Short mmCIF file of C-alpha atoms in Angstrom, two decimals:
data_model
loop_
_atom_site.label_atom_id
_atom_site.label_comp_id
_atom_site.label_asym_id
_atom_site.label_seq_id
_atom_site.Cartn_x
_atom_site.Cartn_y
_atom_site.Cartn_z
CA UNK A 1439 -5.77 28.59 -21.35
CA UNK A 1440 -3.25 26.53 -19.32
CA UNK A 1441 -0.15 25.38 -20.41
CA UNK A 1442 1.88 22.67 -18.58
CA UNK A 1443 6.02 22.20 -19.61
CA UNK A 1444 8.03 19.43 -18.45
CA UNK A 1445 11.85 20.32 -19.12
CA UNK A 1446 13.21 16.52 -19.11
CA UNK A 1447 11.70 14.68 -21.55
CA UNK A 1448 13.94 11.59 -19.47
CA UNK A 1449 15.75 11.56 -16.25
CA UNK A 1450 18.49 8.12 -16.00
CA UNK A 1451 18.97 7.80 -12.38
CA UNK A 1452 20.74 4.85 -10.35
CA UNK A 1453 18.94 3.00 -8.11
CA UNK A 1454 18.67 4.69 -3.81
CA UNK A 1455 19.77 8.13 -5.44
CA UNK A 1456 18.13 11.18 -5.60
CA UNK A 1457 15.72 11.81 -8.44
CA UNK A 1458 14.17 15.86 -9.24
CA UNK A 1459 11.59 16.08 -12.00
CA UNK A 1460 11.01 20.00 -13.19
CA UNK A 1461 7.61 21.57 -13.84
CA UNK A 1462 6.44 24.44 -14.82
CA UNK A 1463 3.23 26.00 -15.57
CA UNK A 1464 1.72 29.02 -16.95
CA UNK A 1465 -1.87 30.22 -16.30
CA UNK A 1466 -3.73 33.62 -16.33
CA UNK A 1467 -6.14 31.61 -13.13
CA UNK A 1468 -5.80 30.04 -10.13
CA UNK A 1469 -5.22 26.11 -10.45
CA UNK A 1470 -4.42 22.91 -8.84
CA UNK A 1471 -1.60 21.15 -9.66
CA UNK A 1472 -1.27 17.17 -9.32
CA UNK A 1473 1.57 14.81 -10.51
CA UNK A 1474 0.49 11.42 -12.31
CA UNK A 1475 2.85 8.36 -12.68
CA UNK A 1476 2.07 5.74 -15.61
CA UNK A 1477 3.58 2.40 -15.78
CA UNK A 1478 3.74 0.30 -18.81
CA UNK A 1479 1.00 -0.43 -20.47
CA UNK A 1480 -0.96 1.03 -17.69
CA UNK A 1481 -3.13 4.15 -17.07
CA UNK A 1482 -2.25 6.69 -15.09
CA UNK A 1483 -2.43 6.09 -11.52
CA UNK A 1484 -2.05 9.69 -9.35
CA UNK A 1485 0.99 10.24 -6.83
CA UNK A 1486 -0.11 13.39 -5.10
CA UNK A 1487 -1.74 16.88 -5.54
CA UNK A 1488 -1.65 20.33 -4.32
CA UNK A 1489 -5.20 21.81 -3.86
CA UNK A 1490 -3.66 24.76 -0.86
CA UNK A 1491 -1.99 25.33 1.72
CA UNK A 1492 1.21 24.53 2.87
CA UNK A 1493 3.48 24.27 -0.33
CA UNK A 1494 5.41 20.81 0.54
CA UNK A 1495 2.77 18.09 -1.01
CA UNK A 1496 3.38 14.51 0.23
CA UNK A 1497 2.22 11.74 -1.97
CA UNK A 1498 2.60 8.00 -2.47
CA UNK A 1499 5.50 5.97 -2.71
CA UNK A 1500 7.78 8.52 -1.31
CA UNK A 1501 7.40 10.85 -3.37
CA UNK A 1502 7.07 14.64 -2.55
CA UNK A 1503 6.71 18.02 -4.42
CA UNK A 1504 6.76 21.96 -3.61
CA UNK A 1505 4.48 24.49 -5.19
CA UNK A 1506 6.39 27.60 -5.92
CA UNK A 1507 3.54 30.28 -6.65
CA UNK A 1508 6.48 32.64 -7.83
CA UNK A 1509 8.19 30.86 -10.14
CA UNK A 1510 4.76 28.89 -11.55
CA UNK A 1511 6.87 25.47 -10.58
CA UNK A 1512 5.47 22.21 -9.35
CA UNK A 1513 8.68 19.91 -9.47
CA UNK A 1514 8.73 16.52 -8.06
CA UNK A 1515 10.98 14.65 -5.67
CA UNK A 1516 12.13 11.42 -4.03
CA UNK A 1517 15.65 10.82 -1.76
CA UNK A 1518 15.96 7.22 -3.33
CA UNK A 1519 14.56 5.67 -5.94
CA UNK A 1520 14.00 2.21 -6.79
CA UNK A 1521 13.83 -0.04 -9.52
CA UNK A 1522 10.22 -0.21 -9.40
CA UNK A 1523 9.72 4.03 -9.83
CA UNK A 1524 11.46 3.20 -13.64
CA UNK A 1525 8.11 4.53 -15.43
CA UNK A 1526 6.58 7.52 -17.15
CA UNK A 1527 5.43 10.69 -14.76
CA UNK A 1528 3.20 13.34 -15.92
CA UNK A 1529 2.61 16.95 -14.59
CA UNK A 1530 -0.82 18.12 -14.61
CA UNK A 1531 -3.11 21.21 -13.88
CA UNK A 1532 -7.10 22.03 -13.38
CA UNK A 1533 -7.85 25.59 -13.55
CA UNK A 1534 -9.73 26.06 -10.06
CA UNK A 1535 -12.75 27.55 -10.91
CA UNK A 1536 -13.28 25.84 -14.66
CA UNK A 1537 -16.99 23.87 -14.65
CA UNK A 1538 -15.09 21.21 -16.87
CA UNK A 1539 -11.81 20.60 -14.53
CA UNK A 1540 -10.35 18.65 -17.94
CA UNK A 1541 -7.10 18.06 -16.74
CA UNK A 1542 -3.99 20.08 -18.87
CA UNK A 1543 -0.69 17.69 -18.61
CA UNK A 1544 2.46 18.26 -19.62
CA UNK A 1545 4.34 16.14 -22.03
CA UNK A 1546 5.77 13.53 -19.69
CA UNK A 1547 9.25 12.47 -18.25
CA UNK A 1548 10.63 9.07 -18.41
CA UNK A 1549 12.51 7.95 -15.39
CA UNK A 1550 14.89 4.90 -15.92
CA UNK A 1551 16.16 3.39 -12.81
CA UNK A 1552 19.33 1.56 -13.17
CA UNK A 1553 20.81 -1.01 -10.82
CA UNK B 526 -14.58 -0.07 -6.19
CA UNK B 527 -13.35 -2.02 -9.23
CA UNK B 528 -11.79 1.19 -10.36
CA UNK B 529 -12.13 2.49 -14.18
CA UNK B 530 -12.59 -0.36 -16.63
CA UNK B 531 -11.75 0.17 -20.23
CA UNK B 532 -12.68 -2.31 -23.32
CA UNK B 533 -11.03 -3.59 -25.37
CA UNK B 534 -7.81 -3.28 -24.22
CA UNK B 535 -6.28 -3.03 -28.24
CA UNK B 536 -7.66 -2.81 -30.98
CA UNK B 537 -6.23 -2.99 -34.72
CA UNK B 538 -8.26 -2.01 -37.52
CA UNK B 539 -7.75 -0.84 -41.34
CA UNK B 540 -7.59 2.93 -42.31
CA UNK B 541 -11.68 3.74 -43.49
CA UNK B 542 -13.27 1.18 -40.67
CA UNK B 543 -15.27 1.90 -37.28
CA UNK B 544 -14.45 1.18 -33.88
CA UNK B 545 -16.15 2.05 -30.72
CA UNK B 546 -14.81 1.66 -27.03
CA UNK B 547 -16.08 1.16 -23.77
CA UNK B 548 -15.30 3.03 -20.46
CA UNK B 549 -16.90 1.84 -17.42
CA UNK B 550 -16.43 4.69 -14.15
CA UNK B 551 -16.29 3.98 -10.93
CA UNK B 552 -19.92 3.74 -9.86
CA UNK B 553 -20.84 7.10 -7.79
CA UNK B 554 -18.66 8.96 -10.18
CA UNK B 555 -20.79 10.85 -11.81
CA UNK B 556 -18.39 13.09 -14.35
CA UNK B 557 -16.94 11.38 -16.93
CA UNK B 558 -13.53 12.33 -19.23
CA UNK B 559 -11.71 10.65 -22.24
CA UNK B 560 -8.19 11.58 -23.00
CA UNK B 561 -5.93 10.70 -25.73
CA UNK B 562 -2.80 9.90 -25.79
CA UNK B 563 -0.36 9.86 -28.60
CA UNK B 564 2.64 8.05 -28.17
CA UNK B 565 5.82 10.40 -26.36
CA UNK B 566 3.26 12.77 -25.07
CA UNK B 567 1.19 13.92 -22.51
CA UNK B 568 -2.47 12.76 -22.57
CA UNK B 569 -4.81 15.35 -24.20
CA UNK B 570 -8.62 16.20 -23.35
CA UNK B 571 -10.90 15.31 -25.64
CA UNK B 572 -14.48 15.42 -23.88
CA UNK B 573 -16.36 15.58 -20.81
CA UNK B 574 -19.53 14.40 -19.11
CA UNK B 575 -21.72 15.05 -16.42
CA UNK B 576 -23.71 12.38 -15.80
CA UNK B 577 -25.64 11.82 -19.69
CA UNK B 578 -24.55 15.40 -20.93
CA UNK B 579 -21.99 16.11 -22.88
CA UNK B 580 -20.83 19.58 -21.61
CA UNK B 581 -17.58 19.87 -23.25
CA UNK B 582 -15.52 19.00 -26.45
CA UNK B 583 -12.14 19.64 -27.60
CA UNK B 584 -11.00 20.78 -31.33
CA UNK B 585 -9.52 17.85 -31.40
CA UNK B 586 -12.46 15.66 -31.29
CA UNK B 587 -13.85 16.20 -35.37
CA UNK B 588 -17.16 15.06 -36.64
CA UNK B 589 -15.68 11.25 -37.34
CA UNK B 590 -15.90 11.04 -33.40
CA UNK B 591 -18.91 10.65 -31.29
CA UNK B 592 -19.34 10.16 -27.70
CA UNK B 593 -22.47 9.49 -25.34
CA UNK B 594 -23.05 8.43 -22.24
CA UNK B 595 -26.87 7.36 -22.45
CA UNK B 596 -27.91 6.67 -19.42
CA UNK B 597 -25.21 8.41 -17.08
CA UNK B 598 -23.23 5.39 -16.11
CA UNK B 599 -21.08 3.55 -19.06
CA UNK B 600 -19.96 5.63 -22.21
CA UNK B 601 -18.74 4.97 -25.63
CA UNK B 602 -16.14 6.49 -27.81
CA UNK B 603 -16.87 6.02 -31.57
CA UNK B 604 -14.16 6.80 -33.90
CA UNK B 605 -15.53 6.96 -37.81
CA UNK B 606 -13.82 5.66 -41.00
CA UNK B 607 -10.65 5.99 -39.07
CA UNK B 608 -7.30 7.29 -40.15
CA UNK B 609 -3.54 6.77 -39.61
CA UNK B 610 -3.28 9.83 -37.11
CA UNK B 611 -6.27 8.46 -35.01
CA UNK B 612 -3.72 5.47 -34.06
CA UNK B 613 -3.72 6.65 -30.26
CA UNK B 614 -4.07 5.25 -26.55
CA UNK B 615 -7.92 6.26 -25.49
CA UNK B 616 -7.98 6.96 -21.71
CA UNK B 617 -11.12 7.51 -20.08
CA UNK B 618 -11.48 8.94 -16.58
CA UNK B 619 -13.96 9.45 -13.92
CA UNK B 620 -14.46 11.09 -10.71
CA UNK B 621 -17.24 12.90 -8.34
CA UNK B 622 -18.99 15.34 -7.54
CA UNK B 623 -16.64 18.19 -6.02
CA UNK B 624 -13.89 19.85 -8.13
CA UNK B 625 -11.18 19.00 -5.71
CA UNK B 626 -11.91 15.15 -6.34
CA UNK B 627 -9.01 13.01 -8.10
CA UNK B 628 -10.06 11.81 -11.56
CA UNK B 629 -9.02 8.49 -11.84
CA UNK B 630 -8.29 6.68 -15.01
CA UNK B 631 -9.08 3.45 -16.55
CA UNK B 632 -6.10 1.30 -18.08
CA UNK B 633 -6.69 2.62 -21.88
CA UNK B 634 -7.53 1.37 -25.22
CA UNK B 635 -4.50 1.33 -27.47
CA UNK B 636 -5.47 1.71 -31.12
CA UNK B 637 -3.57 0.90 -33.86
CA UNK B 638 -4.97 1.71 -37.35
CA UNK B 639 -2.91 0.20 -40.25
#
């Protein structure tokens, strides 16, 4: 079984700084990791994924994460956020060789971007 | 691609009644997820198609919920004489073929049972 753990359950940030969200993971396979953002009243709409290779994952909007086999951590980053990032982001993992690939997600973290 | 469509959007209903929602995939997509998602948390698997079969189901689904997908394309989520704790946003997902596709996910049905 997978478990996904998301250590801020919310992050306040000002708007154009720096925002980090943690993740961690723990899972006797292989999996892929992916980071899902969900506005209000909206599904979930995915920012990026790491599937292999190099560890820096680029996704939408700015956003960027690093897979850190080591320490089971997928955390999420952006330089500067803006008011429009204010929203709900969930981790996620698929164990990689699981016929079902149901997606595991952690419990969320809600960013609020102030001016 | 219209993307994942979900209906209704909400629905309210009293504690003992039926309801039944819709998820329509994105048309090629030919596995088919629904997810709930109780309010504060992370969205939680409840079963999973491939095209008309049913191939997995969590504990969490119990025998007041039923799922199909008759004829591989839309699918229905039918919750019976329905509780308090089943008050819940339904999210339904789809994607394709390969296991390194994205599954992408329909807006939700929020229900509220009073």
């Amino acid at each position: 079984a997978q478990s996904v753990t998301q250590l801020d359950s919310q992050v306040p940030v000002f708007e154009e700084a720096p925002v980090e969200l943690r993740c961690n993971y723990s899972s006797s396979v292989s999996v892929y990791l992916f980071w899902y953002v969900q506005y209000p009243n909206q599904g979930l709409q995915l920012l990026l994924k790491y599937l292999s290779g190099s560890t820096l994952v680029k996704g939408i909007n700015g956003f960027e994460a690093e897979f850190n086999k080591s320490q089971t951590s997928f955390h999420l980053r952006k330089p500067s956020v803006h008011i429009s990032d204010t929203a709900e982001y969930f981790c996620a993992v698929i164990p990689i060789k699981a016929a079902g690939n149901k997606l595991t997600f952690g419990g969320g973290t809600r960013v609020l971007v102030k001016p | 691609d219209t993307g994942v469509s979900q209906n209704p959007r909400h629905k309210i209903t009293k504690r003992g009644q039926n309801v039944t929602f819709r998820c329509d995939p994105i048309s090629e997509h030919n596995r088919l997820y629904w997810y709930r998602q109780t309010l504060g948390q992370g969205p939680e698997f409840l079963t999973y198609f491939q095209n008309e079969a049913q191939l997995e189901k969590s504990r969490l689904l119990s025998d007041r919920f039923s799922a199909e997908r008759p004829k591989g394309s839309f699918s229905t989520l039918e919750i019976q004489r329905t509780e308090q704790g089943d008050s819940a946003m339904y999210l339904c997902a789809s994607r394709g073929g390969t296991s390194t596709d994205t599954q992408y996910f329909g807006p939700g049905t929020r229900l509220t049972v009073l």
